[in-house]
Amino acid sequence: MTIEKTLSGQHSLGPTAKPRKSSNRSALAKQLGRVAFILGAGLLMAVVLIQAQGYQAIPTILSGLEYAVGSPQSIARTLAWGLPLFVATMGVAIAYRSGMFNIGAEGQIYAGAMAAALVGAYIGPMFTGLHLLLCIAASAAIGALVAAGLGWLRAAWNVDEVLSTLLSNYIIILFCAYLVTAPLRDPSRQSGSTVPVHDTAMFSEILPKTQLTTAVFLVVVLCAVTWWISEKSVIGYKWRMTGESPDFAAAVGINVRRARIGSMALSGALCGIAGALLVTTSQGRFWTEIGTSIGWDAVLLAMIARARPVSAMIWVAVYCVMRSAARGIEQVSTVPSEISLILIAGIIIAASARAGIFAQLAKARNAYTRSRGKN
Amino acid sequence: MDLFDAFLSSGVRLTTPILLAALACLPTQWTKDLNIGLEGAMLFGAFGGVVFGLMFQSVALGIAATVIAGIISGLIFGYVITRLNVNVFVAGIALNIFAAAATVYLLRSFFGVKGTLSDPGIPSLPVYNIPFIKDIPVIGAIVSGHTILTYLSWVLVAVMVFAVRRTVLVRRLKAAGEHPAALAAAGGNVNRMRVWAQVWCFALCALAGAQLSVGQLTLFTEGMTNGLGFVALAAVIFCRGKVKWLAVMSVIFGLASAVAVQVNDAVVAPQFAQMLPYVIAFIGLIVLAKTSKDGGIRIATPTMEA
């Protein structure tokens, strides 16, 4: 029976009802236990999925890891791929923290990428720093505008933001598809893409042939600032209060409406910048499938990190390695690289179910010992 | 009037997957476990229809196997959200992404193809042309020339309307969502009701997906549900638990999708026509929130404290 379901009122990702132990050590032990369980579950799934394809699991995984983090170049390549994802995940997480489920990251990334591609191609060429700044600012502005609009609808009219952001994805992506197929299409290319951006709108490479660019510094700054806003600043505190209990927040004088719109605006701005990074670090233009599924990855990663900025960064790093390793595995075997997405979806379920699994096991054990006792 | 008939006919055809998915999701709304993973469940249904159809070389057996797989998935999903206490919103989002990746993984593993599986061996659902009626202008287009799943979906609407009025089961499903303590006190099993709602959801999503893959296109392609599940979700939210309104909303979305098929590219860019169902759903969401007293229905999201 789940009478608790109504009593506790709100669902949560994990076992929240238990009072927190006073000692730091046991909290750390709990955290480590959680991590060990998640890693174990992930590894188990990976082994099963790879064995099912008829390969030796452990050597295959090791060769994949070798591809992902085996040398400075491969680490740089892994990191370069993950840069937009870091920014997008931070963006999604900060909205979650204030109770706003921004599932529209995908659409905001597309909008940001489009804005950066247009500013990069049609303004300039000019001084690189300024040009990049303009691109990033334009994409941040458009992302913030979209997300803040949806946040305003939620704050002012109580329009469910989950569904509105979900639907906004399709509307935005189709609108971008319209732009690149009709008015803004590069006539010299078959597929739907915009004209390439000027060279001054591209980040320069740090390590040759790895696509690791100076954008990494921007990403570090953005992550640090987002962490500070979320965890240390007054406004972040207001946002967290709003997320945990809007009624309480309103009672103590926090402007809930402003908190919701503000956190969505920042969330959208970060997602927009993630889109800009796709254009200005590697692609150099907007095309119809530029950001495929990065927004969705960010949604899952922010969820598994429970919207905590630091653990979100760690999870994105782990996911980047997984993703890159999956590419490596795909090269030495016929295991498709989609295995990394399957694993991350499986891990989030395993992580959310961990407490429940242990409770069920304990119940089964109790029932077993009781039945033994009767005999 | 040929164009209008073609529009109506494709409208009815495109309504079917939306209506089936919306009917699937409705009981999960009653039990307050609104399954936003129905997009993923539909994608699996579409995949199952093609794969099982190829395997058995029979469309009927293929769909039966898909529905059975759906029922098993529903039991697992129900177990996960009731016994393992996974938040249904989290599970739904994970399911959507899992389905998108897993179908591609399975396509490449079993068939060695990337993106699209089309094969002359894929059986397709037959279309029934009803004699005499098919020649009547407007009615013929609406009533005749559809697959069995289209007719089944409307039968299910009638069954659901009847069930809501007359059966104890529906009352128990609603009680499991609105007042679980009362249901438990009355001797009902709350968790069993929640699991059954999910089983129903997955079984019907399997049909909705099969209608897309073997009913309309006779192929499977990566991400072929393309947001249809979310449109159905919007219909579920708009209808506020009422089957009749659910059917009306599904027809509106189906007709809006039909515009994209029928409209000439020279009149309006195809992307704008494709956008129509999503835009209608979006505007409807705002209108619903503005007009309803309690400010619209919220999807049960988890808090991020832990």
PDB file of N, CA and C in Angstrom, chain A residues 2 5-6 11 13 16 49 53 96-97 101 150 154 157-164 166-167 170-171 174-175 178 181 244 296 300 303 306 308 330 336 338 341-342 345 348-349 353 356-357 360, chain B residues 31 79 83-84 86-87 89-91 94 97-98 101 104-105 108-109 180 188 190-191 194 226-227 230 234 237 269 271-272 274-275 278 281-282 285-286 289-290 295 298-299 301-306:
ATOM      1  N   THR A   2       0.528   2.186  -0.779  1.00  0.00           N
ATOM      2  CA  THR A   2       1.309   3.416  -0.726  1.00  0.00           C
ATOM      3  C   THR A   2       0.443   4.538  -0.206  1.00  0.00           C
ATOM      4  N   LYS A   5       2.262   7.768  -0.166  1.00  0.00           N
ATOM      5  CA  LYS A   5       2.279   8.566  -1.375  1.00  0.00           C
ATOM      6  C   LYS A   5       1.541   9.884  -1.165  1.00  0.00           C
ATOM      7  N   THR A   6       0.411   9.833  -0.503  1.00  0.00           N
ATOM      8  CA  THR A   6      -0.312  11.086  -0.278  1.00  0.00           C
ATOM      9  C   THR A   6       0.224  11.819   0.933  1.00  0.00           C
ATOM     10  N   HIS A  11       6.674  13.793  -4.412  1.00  0.00           N
ATOM     11  CA  HIS A  11       7.628  12.719  -4.662  1.00  0.00           C
ATOM     12  C   HIS A  11       9.011  13.335  -4.671  1.00  0.00           C
ATOM     13  N   LEU A  13      13.391  12.359  -5.547  1.00  0.00           N
ATOM     14  CA  LEU A  13      14.261  11.441  -6.275  1.00  0.00           C
ATOM     15  C   LEU A  13      14.797  10.344  -5.380  1.00  0.00           C
ATOM     16  N   THR A  16      14.294  10.893   1.150  1.00  0.00           N
ATOM     17  CA  THR A  16      14.510  12.198   1.780  1.00  0.00           C
ATOM     18  C   THR A  16      13.946  12.236   3.189  1.00  0.00           C
ATOM     19  N   LEU A  49      25.304  -5.682 -21.951  1.00  0.00           N
ATOM     20  CA  LEU A  49      25.041  -5.202 -23.310  1.00  0.00           C
ATOM     21  C   LEU A  49      26.163  -5.582 -24.269  1.00  0.00           C
ATOM     22  N   GLN A  53      26.409  -8.823 -27.461  1.00  0.00           N
ATOM     23  CA  GLN A  53      26.869  -8.679 -28.845  1.00  0.00           C
ATOM     24  C   GLN A  53      27.968  -9.671 -29.175  1.00  0.00           C
ATOM     25  N   TYR A  96      16.063  23.418 -12.382  1.00  0.00           N
ATOM     26  CA  TYR A  96      15.516  22.368 -11.517  1.00  0.00           C
ATOM     27  C   TYR A  96      15.587  22.785 -10.056  1.00  0.00           C
ATOM     28  N   ARG A  97      16.687  23.438  -9.718  1.00  0.00           N
ATOM     29  CA  ARG A  97      16.927  23.790  -8.323  1.00  0.00           C
ATOM     30  C   ARG A  97      15.839  24.720  -7.806  1.00  0.00           C
ATOM     31  N   PHE A 101      11.051  22.753 -14.157  1.00  0.00           N
ATOM     32  CA  PHE A 101      11.583  21.660 -14.960  1.00  0.00           C
ATOM     33  C   PHE A 101      11.701  22.084 -16.406  1.00  0.00           C
ATOM     34  N   LEU A 150       8.640  31.226 -21.162  1.00  0.00           N
ATOM     35  CA  LEU A 150       7.954  30.038 -20.644  1.00  0.00           C
ATOM     36  C   LEU A 150       7.853  30.113 -19.121  1.00  0.00           C
ATOM     37  N   ARG A 154       4.484  30.229 -16.615  1.00  0.00           N
ATOM     38  CA  ARG A 154       4.306  29.399 -15.430  1.00  0.00           C
ATOM     39  C   ARG A 154       4.056  30.261 -14.196  1.00  0.00           C
ATOM     40  N   TRP A 157       0.598  32.659 -15.055  1.00  0.00           N
ATOM     41  CA  TRP A 157      -0.667  32.010 -15.390  1.00  0.00           C
ATOM     42  C   TRP A 157      -0.700  30.544 -15.005  1.00  0.00           C
ATOM     43  N   ASN A 158       0.352  30.047 -14.369  1.00  0.00           N
ATOM     44  CA  ASN A 158       0.396  28.651 -13.964  1.00  0.00           C
ATOM     45  C   ASN A 158       0.276  27.684 -15.142  1.00  0.00           C
ATOM     46  N   VAL A 159       0.884  28.042 -16.262  1.00  0.00           N
ATOM     47  CA  VAL A 159       0.946  27.130 -17.404  1.00  0.00           C
ATOM     48  C   VAL A 159       2.037  26.108 -17.103  1.00  0.00           C
ATOM     49  N   ASP A 160       1.662  24.829 -17.131  1.00  0.00           N
ATOM     50  CA  ASP A 160       2.613  23.789 -16.749  1.00  0.00           C
ATOM     51  C   ASP A 160       3.884  23.875 -17.588  1.00  0.00           C
ATOM     52  N   GLU A 161       5.038  24.084 -16.915  1.00  0.00           N
ATOM     53  CA  GLU A 161       6.250  24.341 -17.689  1.00  0.00           C
ATOM     54  C   GLU A 161       6.827  23.071 -18.286  1.00  0.00           C
ATOM     55  N   VAL A 162       6.496  21.907 -17.721  1.00  0.00           N
ATOM     56  CA  VAL A 162       7.012  20.674 -18.313  1.00  0.00           C
ATOM     57  C   VAL A 162       6.482  20.528 -19.732  1.00  0.00           C
ATOM     58  N   LEU A 163       5.159  20.626 -19.865  1.00  0.00           N
ATOM     59  CA  LEU A 163       4.567  20.430 -21.185  1.00  0.00           C
ATOM     60  C   LEU A 163       4.894  21.593 -22.118  1.00  0.00           C
ATOM     61  N   SER A 164       4.884  22.824 -21.592  1.00  0.00           N
ATOM     62  CA  SER A 164       5.142  23.953 -22.485  1.00  0.00           C
ATOM     63  C   SER A 164       6.581  23.917 -23.005  1.00  0.00           C
ATOM     64  N   LEU A 166       8.390  21.154 -23.340  1.00  0.00           N
ATOM     65  CA  LEU A 166       8.433  20.011 -24.261  1.00  0.00           C
ATOM     66  C   LEU A 166       7.956  20.415 -25.649  1.00  0.00           C
ATOM     67  N   LEU A 167       6.802  21.112 -25.684  1.00  0.00           N
ATOM     68  CA  LEU A 167       6.240  21.491 -26.977  1.00  0.00           C
ATOM     69  C   LEU A 167       7.103  22.550 -27.648  1.00  0.00           C
ATOM     70  N   TYR A 170       9.786  21.324 -30.188  1.00  0.00           N
ATOM     71  CA  TYR A 170       9.422  20.998 -31.565  1.00  0.00           C
ATOM     72  C   TYR A 170       9.161  22.256 -32.360  1.00  0.00           C
ATOM     73  N   ILE A 171       8.527  23.250 -31.713  1.00  0.00           N
ATOM     74  CA  ILE A 171       8.232  24.492 -32.428  1.00  0.00           C
ATOM     75  C   ILE A 171       9.531  25.187 -32.839  1.00  0.00           C
ATOM     76  N   LEU A 174      11.545  23.163 -35.523  1.00  0.00           N
ATOM     77  CA  LEU A 174      10.928  23.274 -36.845  1.00  0.00           C
ATOM     78  C   LEU A 174      11.123  24.678 -37.423  1.00  0.00           C
ATOM     79  N   PHE A 175      11.067  25.690 -36.567  1.00  0.00           N
ATOM     80  CA  PHE A 175      11.267  27.055 -37.059  1.00  0.00           C
ATOM     81  C   PHE A 175      12.699  27.221 -37.578  1.00  0.00           C
ATOM     82  N   TYR A 178      12.955  25.641 -40.841  1.00  0.00           N
ATOM     83  CA  TYR A 178      12.404  26.505 -41.877  1.00  0.00           C
ATOM     84  C   TYR A 178      13.432  27.553 -42.292  1.00  0.00           C
ATOM     85  N   THR A 181      16.159  26.038 -44.455  1.00  0.00           N
ATOM     86  CA  THR A 181      15.810  25.483 -45.761  1.00  0.00           C
ATOM     87  C   THR A 181      15.340  26.580 -46.715  1.00  0.00           C
ATOM     88  N   GLU A 244      12.072  24.361  -3.171  1.00  0.00           N
ATOM     89  CA  GLU A 244      11.742  23.398  -2.134  1.00  0.00           C
ATOM     90  C   GLU A 244      10.327  23.590  -1.624  1.00  0.00           C
ATOM     91  N   TRP A 296      18.682  16.692 -24.430  1.00  0.00           N
ATOM     92  CA  TRP A 296      18.118  15.570 -23.675  1.00  0.00           C
ATOM     93  C   TRP A 296      19.161  14.986 -22.736  1.00  0.00           C
ATOM     94  N   LEU A 300      18.796  14.613 -18.559  1.00  0.00           N
ATOM     95  CA  LEU A 300      19.053  13.402 -17.758  1.00  0.00           C
ATOM     96  C   LEU A 300      20.171  13.635 -16.752  1.00  0.00           C
ATOM     97  N   MET A 303      19.220  15.662 -13.860  1.00  0.00           N
ATOM     98  CA  MET A 303      18.331  14.890 -13.002  1.00  0.00           C
ATOM     99  C   MET A 303      19.117  13.923 -12.133  1.00  0.00           C
ATOM    100  N   ARG A 306      20.757  15.373  -9.276  1.00  0.00           N
ATOM    101  CA  ARG A 306      19.795  16.025  -8.390  1.00  0.00           C
ATOM    102  C   ARG A 306      20.003  17.531  -8.372  1.00  0.00           C
ATOM    103  N   ARG A 308      22.444  19.392  -8.323  1.00  0.00           N
ATOM    104  CA  ARG A 308      23.568  19.981  -7.599  1.00  0.00           C
ATOM    105  C   ARG A 308      24.669  20.332  -8.595  1.00  0.00           C
ATOM    106  N   GLU A 330      32.857   1.331 -30.473  1.00  0.00           N
ATOM    107  CA  GLU A 330      32.234   1.153 -31.781  1.00  0.00           C
ATOM    108  C   GLU A 330      33.278   0.920 -32.873  1.00  0.00           C
ATOM    109  N   PRO A 336      27.008  -0.707 -30.973  1.00  0.00           N
ATOM    110  CA  PRO A 336      26.681   0.672 -31.355  1.00  0.00           C
ATOM    111  C   PRO A 336      26.991   1.657 -30.227  1.00  0.00           C
ATOM    112  N   GLU A 338      25.318   4.038 -29.210  1.00  0.00           N
ATOM    113  CA  GLU A 338      24.134   4.414 -28.434  1.00  0.00           C
ATOM    114  C   GLU A 338      24.135   3.761 -27.057  1.00  0.00           C
ATOM    115  N   LEU A 341      24.024   6.140 -24.102  1.00  0.00           N
ATOM    116  CA  LEU A 341      22.725   6.721 -23.711  1.00  0.00           C
ATOM    117  C   LEU A 341      21.870   5.702 -22.976  1.00  0.00           C
ATOM    118  N   ILE A 342      21.921   4.459 -23.450  1.00  0.00           N
ATOM    119  CA  ILE A 342      21.157   3.402 -22.774  1.00  0.00           C
ATOM    120  C   ILE A 342      21.641   3.283 -21.340  1.00  0.00           C
ATOM    121  N   ALA A 345      20.483   6.243 -19.123  1.00  0.00           N
ATOM    122  CA  ALA A 345      19.062   6.111 -18.769  1.00  0.00           C
ATOM    123  C   ALA A 345      18.877   5.001 -17.740  1.00  0.00           C
ATOM    124  N   ILE A 348      20.109   6.181 -14.267  1.00  0.00           N
ATOM    125  CA  ILE A 348      19.229   7.095 -13.529  1.00  0.00           C
ATOM    126  C   ILE A 348      18.102   6.325 -12.860  1.00  0.00           C
ATOM    127  N   ILE A 349      17.609   5.284 -13.555  1.00  0.00           N
ATOM    128  CA  ILE A 349      16.563   4.462 -12.936  1.00  0.00           C
ATOM    129  C   ILE A 349      17.152   3.702 -11.745  1.00  0.00           C
ATOM    130  N   ALA A 353      16.019   4.044  -7.961  1.00  0.00           N
ATOM    131  CA  ALA A 353      15.376   2.866  -7.379  1.00  0.00           C
ATOM    132  C   ALA A 353      16.182   2.273  -6.243  1.00  0.00           C
ATOM    133  N   GLY A 356      14.555   1.842  -2.910  1.00  0.00           N
ATOM    134  CA  GLY A 356      13.451   0.901  -3.048  1.00  0.00           C
ATOM    135  C   GLY A 356      13.923  -0.534  -3.176  1.00  0.00           C
ATOM    136  N   ILE A 357      15.015  -0.730  -3.951  1.00  0.00           N
ATOM    137  CA  ILE A 357      15.545  -2.084  -4.137  1.00  0.00           C
ATOM    138  C   ILE A 357      15.982  -2.652  -2.792  1.00  0.00           C
ATOM    139  N   GLN A 360      13.034  -3.551  -0.686  1.00  0.00           N
ATOM    140  CA  GLN A 360      12.405  -4.795  -1.139  1.00  0.00           C
ATOM    141  C   GLN A 360      13.225  -6.015  -0.727  1.00  0.00           C
TER     142      GLN A 360
ATOM    143  N   THR B  31      -4.827   7.748 -11.877  1.00  0.00           N
ATOM    144  CA  THR B  31      -4.103   7.264 -10.691  1.00  0.00           C
ATOM    145  C   THR B  31      -3.022   8.246 -10.247  1.00  0.00           C
ATOM    146  N   TYR B  79       5.918  -1.860 -11.495  1.00  0.00           N
ATOM    147  CA  TYR B  79       6.691  -2.333 -10.343  1.00  0.00           C
ATOM    148  C   TYR B  79       7.718  -1.279  -9.926  1.00  0.00           C
ATOM    149  N   ARG B  83       6.699  -0.206  -6.287  1.00  0.00           N
ATOM    150  CA  ARG B  83       7.462  -0.908  -5.265  1.00  0.00           C
ATOM    151  C   ARG B  83       8.837  -0.298  -5.045  1.00  0.00           C
ATOM    152  N   LEU B  84       9.479   0.105  -6.146  1.00  0.00           N
ATOM    153  CA  LEU B  84      10.835   0.655  -5.994  1.00  0.00           C
ATOM    154  C   LEU B  84      10.804   2.166  -5.785  1.00  0.00           C
ATOM    155  N   VAL B  86      10.363   4.744  -7.574  1.00  0.00           N
ATOM    156  CA  VAL B  86      10.986   5.696  -8.498  1.00  0.00           C
ATOM    157  C   VAL B  86       9.924   6.703  -8.909  1.00  0.00           C
ATOM    158  N   ASN B  87      10.274   7.965  -8.887  1.00  0.00           N
ATOM    159  CA  ASN B  87       9.328   9.007  -9.277  1.00  0.00           C
ATOM    160  C   ASN B  87       8.900   8.803 -10.729  1.00  0.00           C
ATOM    161  N   PHE B  89       7.770  10.784 -12.962  1.00  0.00           N
ATOM    162  CA  PHE B  89       8.271  11.789 -13.900  1.00  0.00           C
ATOM    163  C   PHE B  89       9.694  11.445 -14.343  1.00  0.00           C
ATOM    164  N   VAL B  90      10.523  11.094 -13.351  1.00  0.00           N
ATOM    165  CA  VAL B  90      11.908  10.719 -13.662  1.00  0.00           C
ATOM    166  C   VAL B  90      11.922   9.477 -14.546  1.00  0.00           C
ATOM    167  N   ALA B  91      11.110   8.483 -14.176  1.00  0.00           N
ATOM    168  CA  ALA B  91      11.076   7.246 -14.950  1.00  0.00           C
ATOM    169  C   ALA B  91      10.597   7.516 -16.372  1.00  0.00           C
ATOM    170  N   ALA B  94      13.354   9.225 -18.405  1.00  0.00           N
ATOM    171  CA  ALA B  94      14.389   8.234 -18.704  1.00  0.00           C
ATOM    172  C   ALA B  94      13.898   7.271 -19.774  1.00  0.00           C
ATOM    173  N   ILE B  97      14.196   8.740 -23.345  1.00  0.00           N
ATOM    174  CA  ILE B  97      15.553   8.787 -23.881  1.00  0.00           C
ATOM    175  C   ILE B  97      16.069   7.368 -24.114  1.00  0.00           C
ATOM    176  N   PHE B  98      15.713   6.477 -23.181  1.00  0.00           N
ATOM    177  CA  PHE B  98      16.092   5.080 -23.332  1.00  0.00           C
ATOM    178  C   PHE B  98      15.540   4.497 -24.630  1.00  0.00           C
ATOM    179  N   ALA B 101      17.410   5.676 -27.725  1.00  0.00           N
ATOM    180  CA  ALA B 101      18.720   5.052 -27.898  1.00  0.00           C
ATOM    181  C   ALA B 101      18.589   3.564 -28.152  1.00  0.00           C
ATOM    182  N   VAL B 104      17.636   2.412 -31.713  1.00  0.00           N
ATOM    183  CA  VAL B 104      18.756   2.541 -32.652  1.00  0.00           C
ATOM    184  C   VAL B 104      19.775   1.426 -32.406  1.00  0.00           C
ATOM    185  N   TYR B 105      20.052   1.169 -31.131  1.00  0.00           N
ATOM    186  CA  TYR B 105      20.992   0.106 -30.748  1.00  0.00           C
ATOM    187  C   TYR B 105      20.527  -1.242 -31.300  1.00  0.00           C
ATOM    188  N   ARG B 108      20.726  -1.570 -35.111  1.00  0.00           N
ATOM    189  CA  ARG B 108      22.074  -1.808 -35.628  1.00  0.00           C
ATOM    190  C   ARG B 108      22.567  -3.181 -35.234  1.00  0.00           C
ATOM    191  N   SER B 109      22.173  -3.662 -34.036  1.00  0.00           N
ATOM    192  CA  SER B 109      22.645  -4.962 -33.614  1.00  0.00           C
ATOM    193  C   SER B 109      22.005  -6.082 -34.422  1.00  0.00           C
ATOM    194  N   PRO B 180      -5.990   7.592  -1.970  1.00  0.00           N
ATOM    195  CA  PRO B 180      -5.527   6.214  -1.786  1.00  0.00           C
ATOM    196  C   PRO B 180      -5.890   5.638  -0.424  1.00  0.00           C
ATOM    197  N   GLY B 188      -9.536  -1.970  -1.263  1.00  0.00           N
ATOM    198  CA  GLY B 188      -8.905  -2.011  -2.569  1.00  0.00           C
ATOM    199  C   GLY B 188      -7.397  -2.052  -2.429  1.00  0.00           C
ATOM    200  N   VAL B 190      -4.199  -0.265  -3.706  1.00  0.00           N
ATOM    201  CA  VAL B 190      -3.784   0.948  -4.414  1.00  0.00           C
ATOM    202  C   VAL B 190      -2.698   0.641  -5.429  1.00  0.00           C
ATOM    203  N   ASN B 191      -1.689  -0.094  -4.985  1.00  0.00           N
ATOM    204  CA  ASN B 191      -0.574  -0.370  -5.881  1.00  0.00           C
ATOM    205  C   ASN B 191      -1.014  -1.157  -7.101  1.00  0.00           C
ATOM    206  N   ARG B 194      -2.481   1.133  -9.573  1.00  0.00           N
ATOM    207  CA  ARG B 194      -1.465   1.953 -10.245  1.00  0.00           C
ATOM    208  C   ARG B 194      -0.735   1.135 -11.302  1.00  0.00           C
ATOM    209  N   ASN B 226       8.377  11.365 -33.066  1.00  0.00           N
ATOM    210  CA  ASN B 226       8.594  12.782 -33.330  1.00  0.00           C
ATOM    211  C   ASN B 226       7.660  13.717 -32.572  1.00  0.00           C
ATOM    212  N   GLY B 227       7.486  13.469 -31.273  1.00  0.00           N
ATOM    213  CA  GLY B 227       6.682  14.396 -30.476  1.00  0.00           C
ATOM    214  C   GLY B 227       5.192  14.123 -30.468  1.00  0.00           C
ATOM    215  N   PHE B 230       3.868  13.596 -27.072  1.00  0.00           N
ATOM    216  CA  PHE B 230       3.691  14.789 -26.242  1.00  0.00           C
ATOM    217  C   PHE B 230       2.409  15.522 -26.624  1.00  0.00           C
ATOM    218  N   ALA B 234      -0.679  16.348 -24.218  1.00  0.00           N
ATOM    219  CA  ALA B 234      -1.414  17.610 -24.122  1.00  0.00           C
ATOM    220  C   ALA B 234      -2.908  17.337 -24.144  1.00  0.00           C
ATOM    221  N   ILE B 237      -4.036  16.202 -20.821  1.00  0.00           N
ATOM    222  CA  ILE B 237      -4.095  17.271 -19.831  1.00  0.00           C
ATOM    223  C   ILE B 237      -5.301  18.174 -20.066  1.00  0.00           C
ATOM    224  N   ALA B 269       5.352  27.176 -45.996  1.00  0.00           N
ATOM    225  CA  ALA B 269       6.510  26.305 -45.819  1.00  0.00           C
ATOM    226  C   ALA B 269       6.105  25.062 -45.030  1.00  0.00           C
ATOM    227  N   GLN B 271       7.467  23.338 -42.854  1.00  0.00           N
ATOM    228  CA  GLN B 271       7.757  23.346 -41.411  1.00  0.00           C
ATOM    229  C   GLN B 271       6.649  24.020 -40.620  1.00  0.00           C
ATOM    230  N   PHE B 272       6.052  25.075 -41.200  1.00  0.00           N
ATOM    231  CA  PHE B 272       4.986  25.751 -40.464  1.00  0.00           C
ATOM    232  C   PHE B 272       3.759  24.853 -40.362  1.00  0.00           C
ATOM    233  N   GLN B 274       3.879  21.595 -40.314  1.00  0.00           N
ATOM    234  CA  GLN B 274       4.201  20.545 -39.339  1.00  0.00           C
ATOM    235  C   GLN B 274       4.102  21.062 -37.905  1.00  0.00           C
ATOM    236  N   MET B 275       4.340  22.355 -37.757  1.00  0.00           N
ATOM    237  CA  MET B 275       4.335  22.960 -36.431  1.00  0.00           C
ATOM    238  C   MET B 275       2.928  23.021 -35.835  1.00  0.00           C
ATOM    239  N   TYR B 278       1.690  21.210 -32.604  1.00  0.00           N
ATOM    240  CA  TYR B 278       2.409  21.650 -31.405  1.00  0.00           C
ATOM    241  C   TYR B 278       1.953  23.050 -30.998  1.00  0.00           C
ATOM    242  N   ALA B 281      -1.455  22.829 -29.463  1.00  0.00           N
ATOM    243  CA  ALA B 281      -1.349  22.282 -28.105  1.00  0.00           C
ATOM    244  C   ALA B 281      -0.827  23.349 -27.144  1.00  0.00           C
ATOM    245  N   PHE B 282       0.147  24.108 -27.616  1.00  0.00           N
ATOM    246  CA  PHE B 282       0.760  25.136 -26.773  1.00  0.00           C
ATOM    247  C   PHE B 282      -0.260  26.219 -26.414  1.00  0.00           C
ATOM    248  N   LEU B 285      -2.815  24.982 -24.069  1.00  0.00           N
ATOM    249  CA  LEU B 285      -2.289  24.885 -22.696  1.00  0.00           C
ATOM    250  C   LEU B 285      -2.452  26.221 -21.977  1.00  0.00           C
ATOM    251  N   ILE B 286      -2.171  27.298 -22.703  1.00  0.00           N
ATOM    252  CA  ILE B 286      -2.283  28.621 -22.090  1.00  0.00           C
ATOM    253  C   ILE B 286      -3.748  28.944 -21.808  1.00  0.00           C
ATOM    254  N   ALA B 289      -4.971  27.073 -18.811  1.00  0.00           N
ATOM    255  CA  ALA B 289      -4.478  27.612 -17.548  1.00  0.00           C
ATOM    256  C   ALA B 289      -5.203  28.905 -17.191  1.00  0.00           C
ATOM    257  N   LYS B 290      -5.516  29.705 -18.233  1.00  0.00           N
ATOM    258  CA  LYS B 290      -6.174  30.992 -17.968  1.00  0.00           C
ATOM    259  C   LYS B 290      -7.621  30.816 -17.556  1.00  0.00           C
ATOM    260  N   GLY B 295      -6.103  26.804 -12.086  1.00  0.00           N
ATOM    261  CA  GLY B 295      -4.896  27.151 -12.812  1.00  0.00           C
ATOM    262  C   GLY B 295      -4.288  26.020 -13.614  1.00  0.00           C
ATOM    263  N   ARG B 298      -1.067  20.299 -13.262  1.00  0.00           N
ATOM    264  CA  ARG B 298       0.384  20.248 -13.276  1.00  0.00           C
ATOM    265  C   ARG B 298       0.842  18.802 -13.380  1.00  0.00           C
ATOM    266  N   ILE B 299       1.902  18.590 -14.139  1.00  0.00           N
ATOM    267  CA  ILE B 299       2.530  17.276 -14.166  1.00  0.00           C
ATOM    268  C   ILE B 299       3.297  17.121 -12.862  1.00  0.00           C
ATOM    269  N   THR B 301       5.935  16.772 -10.703  1.00  0.00           N
ATOM    270  CA  THR B 301       7.387  16.769 -10.783  1.00  0.00           C
ATOM    271  C   THR B 301       7.973  16.550  -9.392  1.00  0.00           C
ATOM    272  N   PRO B 302       9.155  15.925  -9.335  1.00  0.00           N
ATOM    273  CA  PRO B 302       9.760  15.700  -8.021  1.00  0.00           C
ATOM    274  C   PRO B 302      10.453  16.958  -7.513  1.00  0.00           C
ATOM    275  N   THR B 303      10.657  17.034  -6.207  1.00  0.00           N
ATOM    276  CA  THR B 303      11.530  18.091  -5.706  1.00  0.00           C
ATOM    277  C   THR B 303      12.959  17.562  -5.779  1.00  0.00           C
ATOM    278  N   MET B 304      13.900  18.474  -5.896  1.00  0.00           N
ATOM    279  CA  MET B 304      15.272  18.041  -6.126  1.00  0.00           C
ATOM    280  C   MET B 304      16.066  17.975  -4.825  1.00  0.00           C
ATOM    281  N   GLU B 305      15.377  18.002  -3.685  1.00  0.00           N
ATOM    282  CA  GLU B 305      16.110  17.876  -2.419  1.00  0.00           C
ATOM    283  C   GLU B 305      16.509  16.428  -2.192  1.00  0.00           C
ATOM    284  N   ALA B 306      17.692  16.217  -1.731  1.00  0.00           N
ATOM    285  CA  ALA B 306      18.102  14.851  -1.410  1.00  0.00           C
ATOM    286  C   ALA B 306      19.336  14.902  -0.540  1.00  0.00           C
TER     287      ALA B 306
END
